[in-house]
mmCIF file of C-alpha atoms in Angstrom:
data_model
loop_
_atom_site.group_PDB
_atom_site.id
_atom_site.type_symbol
_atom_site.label_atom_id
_atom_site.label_comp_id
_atom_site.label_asym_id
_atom_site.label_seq_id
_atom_site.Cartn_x
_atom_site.Cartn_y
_atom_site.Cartn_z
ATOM 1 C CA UNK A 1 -14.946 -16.705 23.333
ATOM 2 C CA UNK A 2 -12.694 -15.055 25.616
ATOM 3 C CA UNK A 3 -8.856 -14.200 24.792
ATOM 4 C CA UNK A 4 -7.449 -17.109 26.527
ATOM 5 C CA UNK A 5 -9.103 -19.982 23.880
ATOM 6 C CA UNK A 6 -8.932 -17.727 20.710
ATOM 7 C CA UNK A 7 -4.915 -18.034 21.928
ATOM 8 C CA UNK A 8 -5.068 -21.650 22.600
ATOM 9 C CA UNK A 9 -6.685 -22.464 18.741
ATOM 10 C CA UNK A 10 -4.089 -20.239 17.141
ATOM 11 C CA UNK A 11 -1.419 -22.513 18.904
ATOM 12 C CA UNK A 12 -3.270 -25.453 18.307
ATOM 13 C CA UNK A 13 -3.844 -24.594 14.297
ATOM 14 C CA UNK A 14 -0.296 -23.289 14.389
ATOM 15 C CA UNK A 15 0.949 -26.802 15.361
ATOM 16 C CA UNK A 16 -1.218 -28.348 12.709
ATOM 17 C CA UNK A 17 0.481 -26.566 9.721
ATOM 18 C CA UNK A 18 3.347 -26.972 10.963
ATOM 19 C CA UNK A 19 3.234 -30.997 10.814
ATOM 20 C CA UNK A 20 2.179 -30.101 6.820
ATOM 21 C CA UNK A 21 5.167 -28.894 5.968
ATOM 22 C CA UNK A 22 7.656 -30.393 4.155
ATOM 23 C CA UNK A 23 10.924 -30.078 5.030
ATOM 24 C CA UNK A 24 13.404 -30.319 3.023
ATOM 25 C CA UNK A 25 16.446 -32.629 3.213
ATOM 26 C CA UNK A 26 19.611 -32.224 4.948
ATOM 27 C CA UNK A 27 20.919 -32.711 1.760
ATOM 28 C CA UNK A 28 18.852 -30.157 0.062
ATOM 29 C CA UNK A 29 19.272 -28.013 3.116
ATOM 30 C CA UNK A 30 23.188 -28.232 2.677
ATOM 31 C CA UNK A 31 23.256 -27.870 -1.382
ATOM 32 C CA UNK A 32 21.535 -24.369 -0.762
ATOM 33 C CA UNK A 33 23.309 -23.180 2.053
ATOM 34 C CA UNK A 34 26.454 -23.450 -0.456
ATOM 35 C CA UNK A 35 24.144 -22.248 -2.919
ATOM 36 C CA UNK A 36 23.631 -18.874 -1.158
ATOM 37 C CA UNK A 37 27.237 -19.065 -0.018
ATOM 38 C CA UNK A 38 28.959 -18.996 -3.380
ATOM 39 C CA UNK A 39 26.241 -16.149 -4.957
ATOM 40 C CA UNK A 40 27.232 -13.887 -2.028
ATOM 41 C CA UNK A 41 30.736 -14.582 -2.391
ATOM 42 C CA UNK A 42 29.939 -13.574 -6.168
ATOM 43 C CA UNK A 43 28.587 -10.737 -5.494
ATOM 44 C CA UNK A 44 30.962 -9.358 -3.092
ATOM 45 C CA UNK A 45 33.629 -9.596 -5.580
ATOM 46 C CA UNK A 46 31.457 -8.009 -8.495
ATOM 47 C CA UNK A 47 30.683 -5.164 -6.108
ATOM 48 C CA UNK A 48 34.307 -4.799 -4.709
ATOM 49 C CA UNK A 49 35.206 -4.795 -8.145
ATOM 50 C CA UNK A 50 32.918 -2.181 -9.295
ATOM 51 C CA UNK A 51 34.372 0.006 -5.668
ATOM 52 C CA UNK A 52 37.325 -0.590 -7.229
ATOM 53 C CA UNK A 53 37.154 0.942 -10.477
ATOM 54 C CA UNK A 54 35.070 3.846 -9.514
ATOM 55 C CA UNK A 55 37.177 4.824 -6.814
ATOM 56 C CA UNK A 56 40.196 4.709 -9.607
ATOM 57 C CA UNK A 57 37.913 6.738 -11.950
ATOM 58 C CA UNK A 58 37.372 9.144 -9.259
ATOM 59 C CA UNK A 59 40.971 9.479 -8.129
ATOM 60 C CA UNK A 60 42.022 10.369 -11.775
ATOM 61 C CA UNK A 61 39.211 12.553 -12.100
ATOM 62 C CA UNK A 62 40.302 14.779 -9.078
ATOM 63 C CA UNK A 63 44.365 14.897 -9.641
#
């Protein structure tokens, strides 16, 4: 079996899975976009927070 068919039956098998999937809804699709959203929006403020109050830690540390 030369290169050139092994190629073709990974595309071929590739294709095949792919038609398993299941994809989910646009629905479901937009609930965890937000999802992810709002738990990096989260996170950002927990960690700007936390910047926050080392950096004034820090600053009275050093005067």
């Amino acid at each position: 079996m030369d290169i050139a068919n092994k190629i073709g039956i990974y595309i071929k098998d590739s294709i095949e899975e792919v038609k398993k999937v299941t994809w989910p809804t646009r629905r479901e699709t937009k609930n965890y976009t937000l999802l992810v959203i709002g738990i990096s929006l989260v996170l950002a403020a927990y960690l700007g927070a936390l910047d926050y109050i080392f950096n004034w830690l820090l600053e009275r540390i050093l005067q």
